[in-house]
Amino acid sequence: MVRKKVDDRVRTLIENGVQSRHRSLLVLVGDHGKDQVVNLHYILSRTQVKARPSVLWCYKKELGFSTHRKKRMRQIKRNVQRGLHDPDKDDPFDLFISSTNIRWCYYKETHRILGQSFGMCVLQDFEALTPNLLARTVETVEGGGLVVLLLQSVTSLRQLYTMAMDVHARFRTEAHGDVLARFNERFILSLADCRTCLVLDDELNVLPISTKSRALVAGPGVDQGALGAAEAALSDLKESVAEMQPLGALVSLARTVDQAKAVISFLEAVQDKALRTTVSLTASRGRGKSAAVGLCLAGAVAFGYSNTFVTAPSPENLETVFDFVKRGLVALKYQEHLDFEVVQAGHHRQGQQGGPDARATVRISVFRQHRQVIQYIAPHEHEKLSQAELVAVDEAAAIPLPLVKRLLGPYLVFLSSTVTGYEGTGRSLSLKLVAQLREQQGRAMAGTRKLKEVTLETPIRYAAGDPVERWLYAVLCLDAQISKHRIVSSLPPASACQLYQVDRDALFSYHKVSEAFLQRVMALYTAAHYKNQPNDLQLLSDAPAHRLFVLLGPPGSSSSPDALPDVLCVIQVALEGRISQASVQASLARGHRASGDLIPWTMSQQFQDADFAKLSGARVVRIATHPDAQRLGYGTRALTLLLEHYAGKMSPAPAVAVEVSDGAPREGSEGEDEAEEGEVKSKKSQLRDERLRPRQELPPLLMPLDKLKGRERLHWVGSSFGLTESLLNFWARAGMRLVYLRQTANDLTGEHTAIMLRALSTEGLEGKAVAGDWLAAFAEDALRRLVSLLSFEFREQLGTALDLAILNNVREGLAPPGPPITAKQLGYLLIPRDLERLHLYARNLADYHLITDLLPTLARVYFLRMLPASLHLSRLMEAILVGLGLRHRTVDQLARELGIEGDQILALFNKIVRKIGASMKEIGGQQEGAGVSAVSGKGMTHGPSKAPKKDQASVESTKSKGTAALNGSHAEKKRKRLEEERGEPPALLPIDPAQERSRDREKKKKKKDTIAVHAQTKSPSVEHNVISAVEFKKGTSPVVSPKKKDRKQKKHKKDSD
């Protein structure tokens, strides 16, 4: 084998990293890059004065070589037989695999390595790499370690700009299929700005993109003076608590002053043994949170806690926690196997290539004085915490917020959460849960949890000022904080602001101005409580259907010293729709839908309507307003201008001069000329001579809407979001109507996803106009579904006020109500006995429980607009009707929710019943007039619906066996008397006894067979479907006893003869 001298800059970079405890980033370009991993690991292991560094090797599906020892031995034997291998010489790669602790990990399983540390990380299969994977893996490397990125052979690094990434398949839609890899270009250009990054070929030659490597010299390492001061402070703190056991023994294991103070704070809460106390520990990556939690759990054992539970997204995430629990117990003079034992369990998803980490620690049992246990439970197993005394939640930001809330109970809780980096990108924990606990503690309510907050600042995994951390946070916008972009000048009025579209080519060009503007946009997303993740950045940059808009004040109103305008509001939009009917039908038939087009696919699937997907629309993915400008109308103004834009209304706006192609290259690229195109060079030579710099000819960063080329008019604008009352009101003010509410709650936020739409005017839109009010049809269907579903999945998740807001929003989107239901239709819902019970309750002659079974029917009849339009209930009455009739709440539950007394609820409900009864009376009066006018009609046609009122009534009188005729006069007198007493008729349709006797006589004269008549009339008439309540009060009934029936039949036969 020919020996080759490695570039001194490679060795210098690794040695400087080990001395300063900073990480180094190496990019290997070439198909043989994996062979150089062995050499790099060898240099690293010779430089470090400790055991061989462990390696994390991540890949997509295939490694390209076998890691199984027996398989490799068989392969070596075959190569020896073929003469391809010298048995007297060892293969360096085989020695590397056999002698190194390597964790082989699929990219899809990298969530299991959170909280672990490695000395070296190797990332292959660049096309499968995403921002989430990059942040998740790079942050596991400890100080002095290496991050190695393997790239395939390319003749030019510019080929990576247009490389098709695996994630791009999810970005394409039927109407938008052209993906531009803007993120790759920005990623490659950012490598030149990382001070500890070298881009090498597969022969370890440094490529010209590594411009900062020219000034790479052996450094002195870390500042010994600052390090000495920190160590002295830590030593003083340890000495001050040395005599306080078990505190002194545990603090002696701390690595920084911050960590030592955190351990003391935790143990103070443990010693107090105060129930309903939460200790929140927040920090960035690598600050020693998991180690501090492990030491405190060991301290809880010393203080006598018997049942301690630990949870995390995966058992592998707790490796550091359980490791420091064991160290803490050993420091407290506990002996393994004699005083405690460690229980490990394999995981069914680890596979055969899990290596030494295939078995994770799940329990530590202590039995020195009495039985004590520290047990792992999954985050969803909160029901197992009934006997818990202490619960520790590690990496709480990576657990869905509803699950974290369920883990809180009448015991001590430790919350450890990452606020920056990959796990901290979804800051829902620090922004929502901790804020809620802080607010409850401020109110000092009885039964509220006590909150204690602890923060770690000093890094432990690597030294402060790590260049790789700075580069990663910048390229993925992981540390975009709104505190860096405050608005200090006066705010302009919302009416004077205009909306601009951001050119994404300019935004992701990696110019200095565009980078500053991008950080501002991402800071607004972070401050808006969104569940952000690094992948959102690639979605914004590469997805062809996405657009970005910003609301800016008038020119000259900016308070920024860098001349950038203040971003008051940002809107991210995804164009959806324009799906062919054949694609929709094929997808619905097989129950599968393509990626993207969230609203069209959901609506087509839920409403079985293939025509909606053909319409073009825009979904508002995100809208965020600057915290200094919230609740001042800027969000509403931005949304209004966006709706006008897509409706074809042009609003002229002044141009904003923000140019990114100013000819000034970024730092480190001065004087660099690009390689001349067309020059014939070898692949190696072209790659070694290539110099990269950001593009100079770029469009303006901000473009007024009226200056856009190829503006597209749409049929609708919608939004899909986690339903809350504030968000519902915001979108409702923009004229949107709720058409869909998902029955299952979101796993991350615990909220139900809602879809709201607003139809845009299509007047003058040639070939794309839509006839009819299609949105009202969807709203009508949604209203009927929601009225029934509020008592099922939404009963516990949503409140009465939110339910009422939903129903009112949907009803506002409907067409004007038509005629109310008829008495016949009402008779299918309420029988006469039901009407009598309602009447008794309205007169306070019956108890509330007598009509409880009728509440759902009354609420359904009202909210589905079946009653006359003259009926009007106040907002509080509607809330009571929703709570009792649709949500099936008890009076006491509703009283607590609405904050009023139960007697007031019952009094208002009595008024509701009286008002609804009056509307039913109105329906009955209208139907009575129609029935009298129809009596004079003659003739009969086949079918009950076409039968004249006269013959239909005579048939029904035969069915009732003359009950109304026998008691007619008495019923008439009773009815008139009740009218005088009550002021309103108790019956919905009063029955005239004279008419009944007339119909009986006509029936006798015709002498038709009753059976034949029944064959022609299949449904009862309106008059007898709703029986007079007076007859029920008198005791009469259409059901006649058998003996009386026989006597009446004999008498009838005698009269006929």
PDB file of N, CA and C in Angstrom, residues 806-862:
ATOM      1  N   ILE A 806     -68.453  27.595  17.516  1.00  0.00           N
ATOM      2  CA  ILE A 806     -68.358  26.779  16.296  1.00  0.00           C
ATOM      3  C   ILE A 806     -69.699  26.753  15.575  1.00  0.00           C
ATOM      4  N   LEU A 807     -70.763  26.458  16.299  1.00  0.00           N
ATOM      5  CA  LEU A 807     -72.082  26.366  15.673  1.00  0.00           C
ATOM      6  C   LEU A 807     -72.506  27.705  15.074  1.00  0.00           C
ATOM      7  N   ASN A 808     -72.259  28.790  15.781  1.00  0.00           N
ATOM      8  CA  ASN A 808     -72.641  30.097  15.244  1.00  0.00           C
ATOM      9  C   ASN A 808     -71.837  30.443  14.000  1.00  0.00           C
ATOM     10  N   ASN A 809     -70.552  30.074  13.999  1.00  0.00           N
ATOM     11  CA  ASN A 809     -69.736  30.346  12.821  1.00  0.00           C
ATOM     12  C   ASN A 809     -70.228  29.566  11.609  1.00  0.00           C
ATOM     13  N   VAL A 810     -70.583  28.304  11.810  1.00  0.00           N
ATOM     14  CA  VAL A 810     -71.063  27.489  10.695  1.00  0.00           C
ATOM     15  C   VAL A 810     -72.411  28.004  10.210  1.00  0.00           C
ATOM     16  N   ARG A 811     -73.291  28.390  11.134  1.00  0.00           N
ATOM     17  CA  ARG A 811     -74.616  28.868  10.724  1.00  0.00           C
ATOM     18  C   ARG A 811     -74.546  30.180   9.960  1.00  0.00           C
ATOM     19  N   GLU A 812     -73.541  31.010  10.280  1.00  0.00           N
ATOM     20  CA  GLU A 812     -73.398  32.258   9.545  1.00  0.00           C
ATOM     21  C   GLU A 812     -73.014  32.030   8.097  1.00  0.00           C
ATOM     22  N   GLY A 813     -72.411  30.893   7.815  1.00  0.00           N
ATOM     23  CA  GLY A 813     -72.023  30.601   6.444  1.00  0.00           C
ATOM     24  C   GLY A 813     -73.101  29.944   5.624  1.00  0.00           C
ATOM     25  N   LEU A 814     -74.279  29.735   6.207  1.00  0.00           N
ATOM     26  CA  LEU A 814     -75.361  29.081   5.488  1.00  0.00           C
ATOM     27  C   LEU A 814     -76.198  30.101   4.739  1.00  0.00           C
ATOM     28  N   ALA A 815     -76.950  29.582   3.793  1.00  0.00           N
ATOM     29  CA  ALA A 815     -77.906  30.420   3.078  1.00  0.00           C
ATOM     30  C   ALA A 815     -79.032  30.802   4.030  1.00  0.00           C
ATOM     31  N   PRO A 816     -79.823  31.851   3.721  1.00  0.00           N
ATOM     32  CA  PRO A 816     -80.950  32.210   4.595  1.00  0.00           C
ATOM     33  C   PRO A 816     -81.864  31.029   4.817  1.00  0.00           C
ATOM     34  N   PRO A 817     -82.372  30.857   6.048  1.00  0.00           N
ATOM     35  CA  PRO A 817     -83.191  29.676   6.335  1.00  0.00           C
ATOM     36  C   PRO A 817     -84.468  29.665   5.506  1.00  0.00           C
ATOM     37  N   GLY A 818     -84.848  28.462   5.069  1.00  0.00           N
ATOM     38  CA  GLY A 818     -86.073  28.300   4.320  1.00  0.00           C
ATOM     39  C   GLY A 818     -87.266  28.179   5.247  1.00  0.00           C
ATOM     40  N   PRO A 819     -88.389  27.699   4.732  1.00  0.00           N
ATOM     41  CA  PRO A 819     -89.578  27.535   5.583  1.00  0.00           C
ATOM     42  C   PRO A 819     -89.320  26.512   6.672  1.00  0.00           C
ATOM     43  N   PRO A 820     -89.915  26.699   7.838  1.00  0.00           N
ATOM     44  CA  PRO A 820     -89.699  25.739   8.928  1.00  0.00           C
ATOM     45  C   PRO A 820     -90.325  24.395   8.591  1.00  0.00           C
ATOM     46  N   ILE A 821     -90.046  23.454   9.439  1.00  0.00           N
ATOM     47  CA  ILE A 821     -90.593  22.121   9.217  1.00  0.00           C
ATOM     48  C   ILE A 821     -92.105  22.144   9.422  1.00  0.00           C
ATOM     49  N   THR A 822     -92.756  21.172   8.845  1.00  0.00           N
ATOM     50  CA  THR A 822     -94.211  21.063   8.990  1.00  0.00           C
ATOM     51  C   THR A 822     -94.545  20.316  10.271  1.00  0.00           C
ATOM     52  N   ALA A 823     -95.809  20.380  10.597  1.00  0.00           N
ATOM     53  CA  ALA A 823     -96.263  19.674  11.799  1.00  0.00           C
ATOM     54  C   ALA A 823     -96.088  18.171  11.641  1.00  0.00           C
ATOM     55  N   LYS A 824     -96.246  17.691  10.431  1.00  0.00           N
ATOM     56  CA  LYS A 824     -96.061  16.261  10.193  1.00  0.00           C
ATOM     57  C   LYS A 824     -94.611  15.860  10.467  1.00  0.00           C
ATOM     58  N   GLN A 825     -93.659  16.666   9.978  1.00  0.00           N
ATOM     59  CA  GLN A 825     -92.257  16.364  10.226  1.00  0.00           C
ATOM     60  C   GLN A 825     -91.922  16.494  11.709  1.00  0.00           C
ATOM     61  N   LEU A 826     -92.524  17.485  12.359  1.00  0.00           N
ATOM     62  CA  LEU A 826     -92.292  17.638  13.784  1.00  0.00           C
ATOM     63  C   LEU A 826     -92.852  16.460  14.571  1.00  0.00           C
ATOM     64  N   GLY A 827     -93.948  15.888  14.046  1.00  0.00           N
ATOM     65  CA  GLY A 827     -94.532  14.740  14.725  1.00  0.00           C
ATOM     66  C   GLY A 827     -93.634  13.525  14.729  1.00  0.00           C
ATOM     67  N   TYR A 828     -92.728  13.442  13.776  1.00  0.00           N
ATOM     68  CA  TYR A 828     -91.765  12.337  13.793  1.00  0.00           C
ATOM     69  C   TYR A 828     -90.735  12.487  14.901  1.00  0.00           C
ATOM     70  N   LEU A 829     -90.523  13.712  15.381  1.00  0.00           N
ATOM     71  CA  LEU A 829     -89.540  13.975  16.417  1.00  0.00           C
ATOM     72  C   LEU A 829     -90.140  14.001  17.815  1.00  0.00           C
ATOM     73  N   LEU A 830     -91.348  14.539  17.946  1.00  0.00           N
ATOM     74  CA  LEU A 830     -91.995  14.673  19.246  1.00  0.00           C
ATOM     75  C   LEU A 830     -93.411  14.128  19.149  1.00  0.00           C
ATOM     76  N   ILE A 831     -93.707  13.134  19.952  1.00  0.00           N
ATOM     77  CA  ILE A 831     -95.057  12.582  19.978  1.00  0.00           C
ATOM     78  C   ILE A 831     -95.915  13.438  20.910  1.00  0.00           C
ATOM     79  N   PRO A 832     -97.224  13.291  20.896  1.00  0.00           N
ATOM     80  CA  PRO A 832     -98.074  14.128  21.745  1.00  0.00           C
ATOM     81  C   PRO A 832     -97.726  14.076  23.221  1.00  0.00           C
ATOM     82  N   ARG A 833     -97.357  12.935  23.724  1.00  0.00           N
ATOM     83  CA  ARG A 833     -96.991  12.856  25.139  1.00  0.00           C
ATOM     84  C   ARG A 833     -95.760  13.724  25.431  1.00  0.00           C
ATOM     85  N   ASP A 834     -94.824  13.803  24.469  1.00  0.00           N
ATOM     86  CA  ASP A 834     -93.661  14.669  24.647  1.00  0.00           C
ATOM     87  C   ASP A 834     -94.088  16.131  24.716  1.00  0.00           C
ATOM     88  N   LEU A 835     -95.027  16.515  23.846  1.00  0.00           N
ATOM     89  CA  LEU A 835     -95.506  17.890  23.875  1.00  0.00           C
ATOM     90  C   LEU A 835     -96.193  18.218  25.197  1.00  0.00           C
ATOM     91  N   GLU A 836     -96.935  17.245  25.727  1.00  0.00           N
ATOM     92  CA  GLU A 836     -97.606  17.469  27.004  1.00  0.00           C
ATOM     93  C   GLU A 836     -96.587  17.666  28.129  1.00  0.00           C
ATOM     94  N   ARG A 837     -95.502  16.858  28.104  1.00  0.00           N
ATOM     95  CA  ARG A 837     -94.476  17.011  29.144  1.00  0.00           C
ATOM     96  C   ARG A 837     -93.803  18.374  29.051  1.00  0.00           C
ATOM     97  N   LEU A 838     -93.495  18.805  27.845  1.00  0.00           N
ATOM     98  CA  LEU A 838     -92.898  20.122  27.671  1.00  0.00           C
ATOM     99  C   LEU A 838     -93.829  21.227  28.162  1.00  0.00           C
ATOM    100  N   HIS A 839     -95.134  21.049  27.890  1.00  0.00           N
ATOM    101  CA  HIS A 839     -96.096  22.062  28.317  1.00  0.00           C
ATOM    102  C   HIS A 839     -96.187  22.122  29.840  1.00  0.00           C
ATOM    103  N   LEU A 840     -96.157  20.963  30.462  1.00  0.00           N
ATOM    104  CA  LEU A 840     -96.195  20.938  31.927  1.00  0.00           C
ATOM    105  C   LEU A 840     -94.953  21.582  32.520  1.00  0.00           C
ATOM    106  N   TYR A 841     -93.784  21.319  31.919  1.00  0.00           N
ATOM    107  CA  TYR A 841     -92.545  21.909  32.431  1.00  0.00           C
ATOM    108  C   TYR A 841     -92.549  23.423  32.228  1.00  0.00           C
ATOM    109  N   ALA A 842     -93.081  23.867  31.104  1.00  0.00           N
ATOM    110  CA  ALA A 842     -93.123  25.308  30.855  1.00  0.00           C
ATOM    111  C   ALA A 842     -94.007  26.021  31.875  1.00  0.00           C
ATOM    112  N   ARG A 843     -95.050  25.329  32.412  1.00  0.00           N
ATOM    113  CA  ARG A 843     -95.927  25.931  33.421  1.00  0.00           C
ATOM    114  C   ARG A 843     -95.442  25.645  34.833  1.00  0.00           C
ATOM    115  N   ASN A 844     -94.179  25.095  34.944  1.00  0.00           N
ATOM    116  CA  ASN A 844     -93.601  24.759  36.251  1.00  0.00           C
ATOM    117  C   ASN A 844     -94.436  23.738  37.004  1.00  0.00           C
ATOM    118  N   LEU A 845     -95.080  22.841  36.255  1.00  0.00           N
ATOM    119  CA  LEU A 845     -95.853  21.765  36.861  1.00  0.00           C
ATOM    120  C   LEU A 845     -95.136  20.426  36.783  1.00  0.00           C
ATOM    121  N   ALA A 846     -93.917  20.415  36.239  1.00  0.00           N
ATOM    122  CA  ALA A 846     -93.146  19.174  36.125  1.00  0.00           C
ATOM    123  C   ALA A 846     -91.692  19.482  36.444  1.00  0.00           C
ATOM    124  N   ASP A 847     -90.983  18.441  36.862  1.00  0.00           N
ATOM    125  CA  ASP A 847     -89.585  18.579  37.215  1.00  0.00           C
ATOM    126  C   ASP A 847     -88.717  18.545  35.961  1.00  0.00           C
ATOM    127  N   TYR A 848     -87.500  19.093  36.109  1.00  0.00           N
ATOM    128  CA  TYR A 848     -86.574  19.132  34.972  1.00  0.00           C
ATOM    129  C   TYR A 848     -86.252  17.738  34.464  1.00  0.00           C
ATOM    130  N   HIS A 849     -86.148  16.760  35.366  1.00  0.00           N
ATOM    131  CA  HIS A 849     -85.772  15.409  34.945  1.00  0.00           C
ATOM    132  C   HIS A 849     -86.844  14.744  34.097  1.00  0.00           C
ATOM    133  N   LEU A 850     -88.064  15.265  34.127  1.00  0.00           N
ATOM    134  CA  LEU A 850     -89.129  14.664  33.323  1.00  0.00           C
ATOM    135  C   LEU A 850     -88.910  14.883  31.837  1.00  0.00           C
ATOM    136  N   ILE A 851     -88.158  15.917  31.469  1.00  0.00           N
ATOM    137  CA  ILE A 851     -87.946  16.216  30.046  1.00  0.00           C
ATOM    138  C   ILE A 851     -86.476  16.095  29.658  1.00  0.00           C
ATOM    139  N   THR A 852     -85.659  15.460  30.492  1.00  0.00           N
ATOM    140  CA  THR A 852     -84.232  15.342  30.157  1.00  0.00           C
ATOM    141  C   THR A 852     -84.022  14.616  28.842  1.00  0.00           C
ATOM    142  N   ASP A 853     -84.831  13.604  28.559  1.00  0.00           N
ATOM    143  CA  ASP A 853     -84.661  12.847  27.319  1.00  0.00           C
ATOM    144  C   ASP A 853     -85.014  13.657  26.081  1.00  0.00           C
ATOM    145  N   LEU A 854     -85.723  14.777  26.255  1.00  0.00           N
ATOM    146  CA  LEU A 854     -86.118  15.604  25.117  1.00  0.00           C
ATOM    147  C   LEU A 854     -85.113  16.703  24.807  1.00  0.00           C
ATOM    148  N   LEU A 855     -84.107  16.881  25.656  1.00  0.00           N
ATOM    149  CA  LEU A 855     -83.157  17.971  25.449  1.00  0.00           C
ATOM    150  C   LEU A 855     -82.389  17.845  24.131  1.00  0.00           C
ATOM    151  N   PRO A 856     -81.852  16.661  23.775  1.00  0.00           N
ATOM    152  CA  PRO A 856     -81.154  16.583  22.485  1.00  0.00           C
ATOM    153  C   PRO A 856     -82.044  16.933  21.298  1.00  0.00           C
ATOM    154  N   THR A 857     -83.310  16.525  21.357  1.00  0.00           N
ATOM    155  CA  THR A 857     -84.221  16.839  20.250  1.00  0.00           C
ATOM    156  C   THR A 857     -84.478  18.332  20.153  1.00  0.00           C
ATOM    157  N   LEU A 858     -84.718  18.976  21.290  1.00  0.00           N
ATOM    158  CA  LEU A 858     -84.949  20.425  21.265  1.00  0.00           C
ATOM    159  C   LEU A 858     -83.731  21.173  20.731  1.00  0.00           C
ATOM    160  N   ALA A 859     -82.522  20.775  21.193  1.00  0.00           N
ATOM    161  CA  ALA A 859     -81.314  21.456  20.731  1.00  0.00           C
ATOM    162  C   ALA A 859     -81.091  21.218  19.243  1.00  0.00           C
ATOM    163  N   ARG A 860     -81.346  20.009  18.799  1.00  0.00           N
ATOM    164  CA  ARG A 860     -81.147  19.702  17.383  1.00  0.00           C
ATOM    165  C   ARG A 860     -82.120  20.483  16.508  1.00  0.00           C
ATOM    166  N   VAL A 861     -83.386  20.556  16.933  1.00  0.00           N
ATOM    167  CA  VAL A 861     -84.391  21.287  16.167  1.00  0.00           C
ATOM    168  C   VAL A 861     -84.028  22.768  16.078  1.00  0.00           C
ATOM    169  N   TYR A 862     -83.491  23.316  17.163  1.00  0.00           N
ATOM    170  CA  TYR A 862     -83.163  24.745  17.153  1.00  0.00           C
ATOM    171  C   TYR A 862     -81.924  25.038  16.306  1.00  0.00           C
TER     172      TYR A 862
END
